[in-house]
């Protein structure tokens, strides 16, 4: 099997925010801003990149069964897996790279497939984060959070 390469895509170095764990060397990158180590041909410090970057998993790179058209810079959405911010285990994050891309057919198709198995956290441009889940425990936690915000 041929391993995929990023090509011209640099979405992971721009879209998500990164914050090192307390036990790691300090490193942070705000969401939506290019990483200070981003170069024309990728990451300037790739072999020595921080652990938080090493843990990052681009779905397009790690799931060869996904169509080539779902490469983040092509479809406008970067899918990744990470710790679930609203529940146990992991979640799939969908970072919108251009306005409206989350509503396009191909990203929407993938979101509909994945949400049956795992929580999906949509990170749209200029709109609040949205959580899609079929997990009753996560739904209950989200309801609690919404009630506490209204008080």
PDB file of C-alpha atoms in Angstrom:
ATOM      1  CA  UNK A   1       0.000   0.000   0.000  1.00  0.00           C
ATOM      2  CA  UNK A   2       1.306   3.422  -0.977  1.00  0.00           C
ATOM      3  CA  UNK A   3       1.534   5.835   1.935  1.00  0.00           C
ATOM      4  CA  UNK A   4      -0.131   9.165   1.329  1.00  0.00           C
ATOM      5  CA  UNK A   5       1.742  12.432   1.522  1.00  0.00           C
ATOM      6  CA  UNK A   6       0.534  15.898   2.415  1.00  0.00           C
ATOM      7  CA  UNK A   7       1.458  17.401  -0.943  1.00  0.00           C
ATOM      8  CA  UNK A   8       0.578  21.101  -0.929  1.00  0.00           C
ATOM      9  CA  UNK A   9      -1.751  20.748   2.076  1.00  0.00           C
ATOM     10  CA  UNK A  10      -0.729  22.640   5.229  1.00  0.00           C
ATOM     11  CA  UNK A  11      -4.107  22.610   7.016  1.00  0.00           C
ATOM     12  CA  UNK A  12      -2.792  20.927  10.183  1.00  0.00           C
ATOM     13  CA  UNK A  13      -0.242  23.723  10.648  1.00  0.00           C
ATOM     14  CA  UNK A  14      -2.948  26.398  10.440  1.00  0.00           C
ATOM     15  CA  UNK A  15      -6.488  25.291  11.376  1.00  0.00           C
ATOM     16  CA  UNK A  16      -6.298  23.591  14.780  1.00  0.00           C
ATOM     17  CA  UNK A  17      -4.938  25.038  17.963  1.00  0.00           C
ATOM     18  CA  UNK A  18      -2.237  23.121  19.798  1.00  0.00           C
ATOM     19  CA  UNK A  19      -1.295  23.254  23.465  1.00  0.00           C
ATOM     20  CA  UNK A  20       1.428  21.098  25.025  1.00  0.00           C
ATOM     21  CA  UNK A  21       0.524  18.964  28.026  1.00  0.00           C
ATOM     22  CA  UNK A  22       1.831  20.284  31.365  1.00  0.00           C
ATOM     23  CA  UNK A  23       4.551  17.613  31.508  1.00  0.00           C
ATOM     24  CA  UNK A  24       5.853  18.550  28.032  1.00  0.00           C
ATOM     25  CA  UNK A  25       8.074  21.372  26.853  1.00  0.00           C
ATOM     26  CA  UNK A  26       5.994  24.523  26.370  1.00  0.00           C
ATOM     27  CA  UNK A  27       4.387  24.851  22.950  1.00  0.00           C
ATOM     28  CA  UNK A  28       1.176  26.507  21.849  1.00  0.00           C
ATOM     29  CA  UNK A  29      -0.399  27.572  18.591  1.00  0.00           C
ATOM     30  CA  UNK A  30      -3.724  29.420  18.448  1.00  0.00           C
ATOM     31  CA  UNK A  31      -6.411  27.975  16.161  1.00  0.00           C
ATOM     32  CA  UNK A  32      -6.614  29.551  12.719  1.00  0.00           C
ATOM     33  CA  UNK A  33      -3.087  30.964  12.793  1.00  0.00           C
ATOM     34  CA  UNK A  34      -0.124  29.518  10.893  1.00  0.00           C
ATOM     35  CA  UNK A  35       2.421  27.808  13.131  1.00  0.00           C
ATOM     36  CA  UNK A  36       5.636  29.768  13.553  1.00  0.00           C
ATOM     37  CA  UNK A  37       7.529  26.708  12.241  1.00  0.00           C
ATOM     38  CA  UNK A  38       5.546  26.453   8.999  1.00  0.00           C
ATOM     39  CA  UNK A  39       7.749  26.799   5.917  1.00  0.00           C
ATOM     40  CA  UNK A  40       6.995  26.760   2.216  1.00  0.00           C
ATOM     41  CA  UNK A  41       7.604  23.002   2.039  1.00  0.00           C
ATOM     42  CA  UNK A  42       6.073  21.999   5.382  1.00  0.00           C
ATOM     43  CA  UNK A  43       7.303  22.055   8.935  1.00  0.00           C
ATOM     44  CA  UNK A  44      10.787  23.489   9.482  1.00  0.00           C
ATOM     45  CA  UNK A  45      11.261  21.359  12.621  1.00  0.00           C
ATOM     46  CA  UNK A  46       9.386  18.211  11.536  1.00  0.00           C
ATOM     47  CA  UNK A  47      11.961  15.662  12.832  1.00  0.00           C
ATOM     48  CA  UNK A  48      12.033  17.486  16.211  1.00  0.00           C
ATOM     49  CA  UNK A  49       8.384  18.650  16.277  1.00  0.00           C
ATOM     50  CA  UNK A  50       6.697  18.842  19.693  1.00  0.00           C
ATOM     51  CA  UNK A  51       4.822  15.816  21.090  1.00  0.00           C
ATOM     52  CA  UNK A  52       1.478  17.593  20.670  1.00  0.00           C
ATOM     53  CA  UNK A  53       2.153  17.754  16.923  1.00  0.00           C
ATOM     54  CA  UNK A  54       3.370  14.158  16.829  1.00  0.00           C
ATOM     55  CA  UNK A  55       0.062  13.017  18.340  1.00  0.00           C
ATOM     56  CA  UNK A  56      -1.979  14.803  15.677  1.00  0.00           C
ATOM     57  CA  UNK A  57      -3.652  12.409  13.219  1.00  0.00           C
ATOM     58  CA  UNK A  58      -4.946  13.727   9.914  1.00  0.00           C
ATOM     59  CA  UNK A  59      -7.772  11.390   8.889  1.00  0.00           C
ATOM     60  CA  UNK A  60      -6.952  11.702   5.196  1.00  0.00           C
ATOM     61  CA  UNK A  61      -3.366  10.558   5.792  1.00  0.00           C
ATOM     62  CA  UNK A  62      -4.237   7.787   8.225  1.00  0.00           C
ATOM     63  CA  UNK A  63      -7.288   6.359   6.386  1.00  0.00           C
ATOM     64  CA  UNK A  64      -6.242   5.343   2.875  1.00  0.00           C
ATOM     65  CA  UNK A  65      -9.821   4.293   2.097  1.00  0.00           C
ATOM     66  CA  UNK A  66     -10.905   7.959   2.055  1.00  0.00           C
ATOM     67  CA  UNK A  67     -11.180   9.453  -1.435  1.00  0.00           C
ATOM     68  CA  UNK A  68      -8.347  11.679  -2.683  1.00  0.00           C
ATOM     69  CA  UNK A  69     -10.896  14.495  -2.965  1.00  0.00           C
ATOM     70  CA  UNK A  70     -11.119  14.548   0.862  1.00  0.00           C
ATOM     71  CA  UNK A  71      -7.542  15.812   1.234  1.00  0.00           C
ATOM     72  CA  UNK A  72      -8.104  18.875   3.439  1.00  0.00           C
ATOM     73  CA  UNK A  73      -6.865  21.502   0.996  1.00  0.00           C
ATOM     74  CA  UNK A  74      -9.080  20.005  -1.730  1.00  0.00           C
ATOM     75  CA  UNK A  75     -12.360  19.583   0.178  1.00  0.00           C
ATOM     76  CA  UNK A  76     -11.991  22.541   2.558  1.00  0.00           C
ATOM     77  CA  UNK A  77     -12.376  20.446   5.723  1.00  0.00           C
ATOM     78  CA  UNK A  78      -9.623  18.858   7.785  1.00  0.00           C
ATOM     79  CA  UNK A  79     -10.747  15.749   9.637  1.00  0.00           C
ATOM     80  CA  UNK A  80      -8.683  14.481  12.545  1.00  0.00           C
ATOM     81  CA  UNK A  81      -9.016  12.290  15.615  1.00  0.00           C
ATOM     82  CA  UNK A  82      -8.167  13.589  19.053  1.00  0.00           C
ATOM     83  CA  UNK A  83      -9.224  13.302  22.672  1.00  0.00           C
ATOM     84  CA  UNK A  84     -12.949  13.878  23.056  1.00  0.00           C
ATOM     85  CA  UNK A  85     -13.445  17.312  24.622  1.00  0.00           C
ATOM     86  CA  UNK A  86     -17.011  16.454  25.677  1.00  0.00           C
ATOM     87  CA  UNK A  87     -16.839  12.780  26.636  1.00  0.00           C
ATOM     88  CA  UNK A  88     -14.729   9.676  27.023  1.00  0.00           C
ATOM     89  CA  UNK A  89     -12.311   8.317  24.449  1.00  0.00           C
ATOM     90  CA  UNK A  90     -11.723  10.123  21.210  1.00  0.00           C
ATOM     91  CA  UNK A  91     -13.718  12.226  18.763  1.00  0.00           C
ATOM     92  CA  UNK A  92     -13.424  13.162  15.130  1.00  0.00           C
ATOM     93  CA  UNK A  93     -12.862  16.887  14.627  1.00  0.00           C
ATOM     94  CA  UNK A  94     -13.903  18.566  11.380  1.00  0.00           C
ATOM     95  CA  UNK A  95     -12.121  21.915  10.962  1.00  0.00           C
ATOM     96  CA  UNK A  96     -13.632  24.075   8.232  1.00  0.00           C
ATOM     97  CA  UNK A  97     -10.897  25.663   6.120  1.00  0.00           C
ATOM     98  CA  UNK A  98     -13.139  27.788   3.895  1.00  0.00           C
ATOM     99  CA  UNK A  99     -16.659  29.096   4.576  1.00  0.00           C
ATOM    100  CA  UNK A 100     -19.414  26.651   3.688  1.00  0.00           C
ATOM    101  CA  UNK A 101     -17.126  23.630   3.189  1.00  0.00           C
ATOM    102  CA  UNK A 102     -18.773  21.669   6.029  1.00  0.00           C
ATOM    103  CA  UNK A 103     -22.021  21.717   4.047  1.00  0.00           C
ATOM    104  CA  UNK A 104     -20.458  20.433   0.801  1.00  0.00           C
ATOM    105  CA  UNK A 105     -21.521  16.943  -0.300  1.00  0.00           C
ATOM    106  CA  UNK A 106     -18.301  15.006   0.325  1.00  0.00           C
ATOM    107  CA  UNK A 107     -17.510  16.338   3.831  1.00  0.00           C
ATOM    108  CA  UNK A 108     -21.192  16.041   4.805  1.00  0.00           C
ATOM    109  CA  UNK A 109     -21.213  12.409   3.599  1.00  0.00           C
ATOM    110  CA  UNK A 110     -18.187  11.562   5.761  1.00  0.00           C
ATOM    111  CA  UNK A 111     -19.654  13.321   8.799  1.00  0.00           C
ATOM    112  CA  UNK A 112     -22.899  11.336   8.430  1.00  0.00           C
ATOM    113  CA  UNK A 113     -20.938   8.065   8.244  1.00  0.00           C
ATOM    114  CA  UNK A 114     -18.659   8.793  11.183  1.00  0.00           C
ATOM    115  CA  UNK A 115     -21.243  10.180  13.624  1.00  0.00           C
ATOM    116  CA  UNK A 116     -22.875   6.743  13.792  1.00  0.00           C
ATOM    117  CA  UNK A 117     -19.694   5.422  15.435  1.00  0.00           C
ATOM    118  CA  UNK A 118     -18.067   8.319  17.281  1.00  0.00           C
ATOM    119  CA  UNK A 119     -18.703  11.894  18.434  1.00  0.00           C
ATOM    120  CA  UNK A 120     -17.994  14.473  15.731  1.00  0.00           C
ATOM    121  CA  UNK A 121     -16.985  17.990  16.704  1.00  0.00           C
ATOM    122  CA  UNK A 122     -17.537  20.539  13.948  1.00  0.00           C
ATOM    123  CA  UNK A 123     -15.254  23.574  14.049  1.00  0.00           C
ATOM    124  CA  UNK A 124     -16.741  25.979  11.487  1.00  0.00           C
ATOM    125  CA  UNK A 125     -15.248  29.315  10.495  1.00  0.00           C
ATOM    126  CA  UNK A 126     -16.920  32.250  12.226  1.00  0.00           C
ATOM    127  CA  UNK A 127     -19.583  30.145  13.977  1.00  0.00           C
ATOM    128  CA  UNK A 128     -19.727  28.287  17.296  1.00  0.00           C
ATOM    129  CA  UNK A 129     -18.422  24.747  17.592  1.00  0.00           C
ATOM    130  CA  UNK A 130     -21.126  22.113  17.142  1.00  0.00           C
ATOM    131  CA  UNK A 131     -21.109  18.611  18.619  1.00  0.00           C
ATOM    132  CA  UNK A 132     -22.814  15.737  16.794  1.00  0.00           C
ATOM    133  CA  UNK A 133     -23.198  12.500  18.718  1.00  0.00           C
ATOM    134  CA  UNK A 134     -25.343   9.435  19.166  1.00  0.00           C
ATOM    135  CA  UNK A 135     -23.707   8.710  22.559  1.00  0.00           C
ATOM    136  CA  UNK A 136     -26.350   9.195  25.305  1.00  0.00           C
ATOM    137  CA  UNK A 137     -23.701  10.057  27.938  1.00  0.00           C
ATOM    138  CA  UNK A 138     -22.268  12.827  25.745  1.00  0.00           C
ATOM    139  CA  UNK A 139     -25.765  14.113  24.932  1.00  0.00           C
ATOM    140  CA  UNK A 140     -26.527  14.265  28.666  1.00  0.00           C
ATOM    141  CA  UNK A 141     -23.279  16.140  29.393  1.00  0.00           C
ATOM    142  CA  UNK A 142     -24.020  18.645  26.618  1.00  0.00           C
ATOM    143  CA  UNK A 143     -27.521  19.228  28.005  1.00  0.00           C
ATOM    144  CA  UNK A 144     -26.048  19.903  31.467  1.00  0.00           C
ATOM    145  CA  UNK A 145     -23.597  22.420  30.013  1.00  0.00           C
ATOM    146  CA  UNK A 146     -26.362  24.217  28.092  1.00  0.00           C
ATOM    147  CA  UNK A 147     -28.571  24.455  31.204  1.00  0.00           C
ATOM    148  CA  UNK A 148     -25.704  25.827  33.306  1.00  0.00           C
ATOM    149  CA  UNK A 149     -24.922  28.501  30.638  1.00  0.00           C
ATOM    150  CA  UNK A 150     -28.531  29.728  30.689  1.00  0.00           C
ATOM    151  CA  UNK A 151     -28.403  30.397  34.455  1.00  0.00           C
TER     152      UNK A 151
END
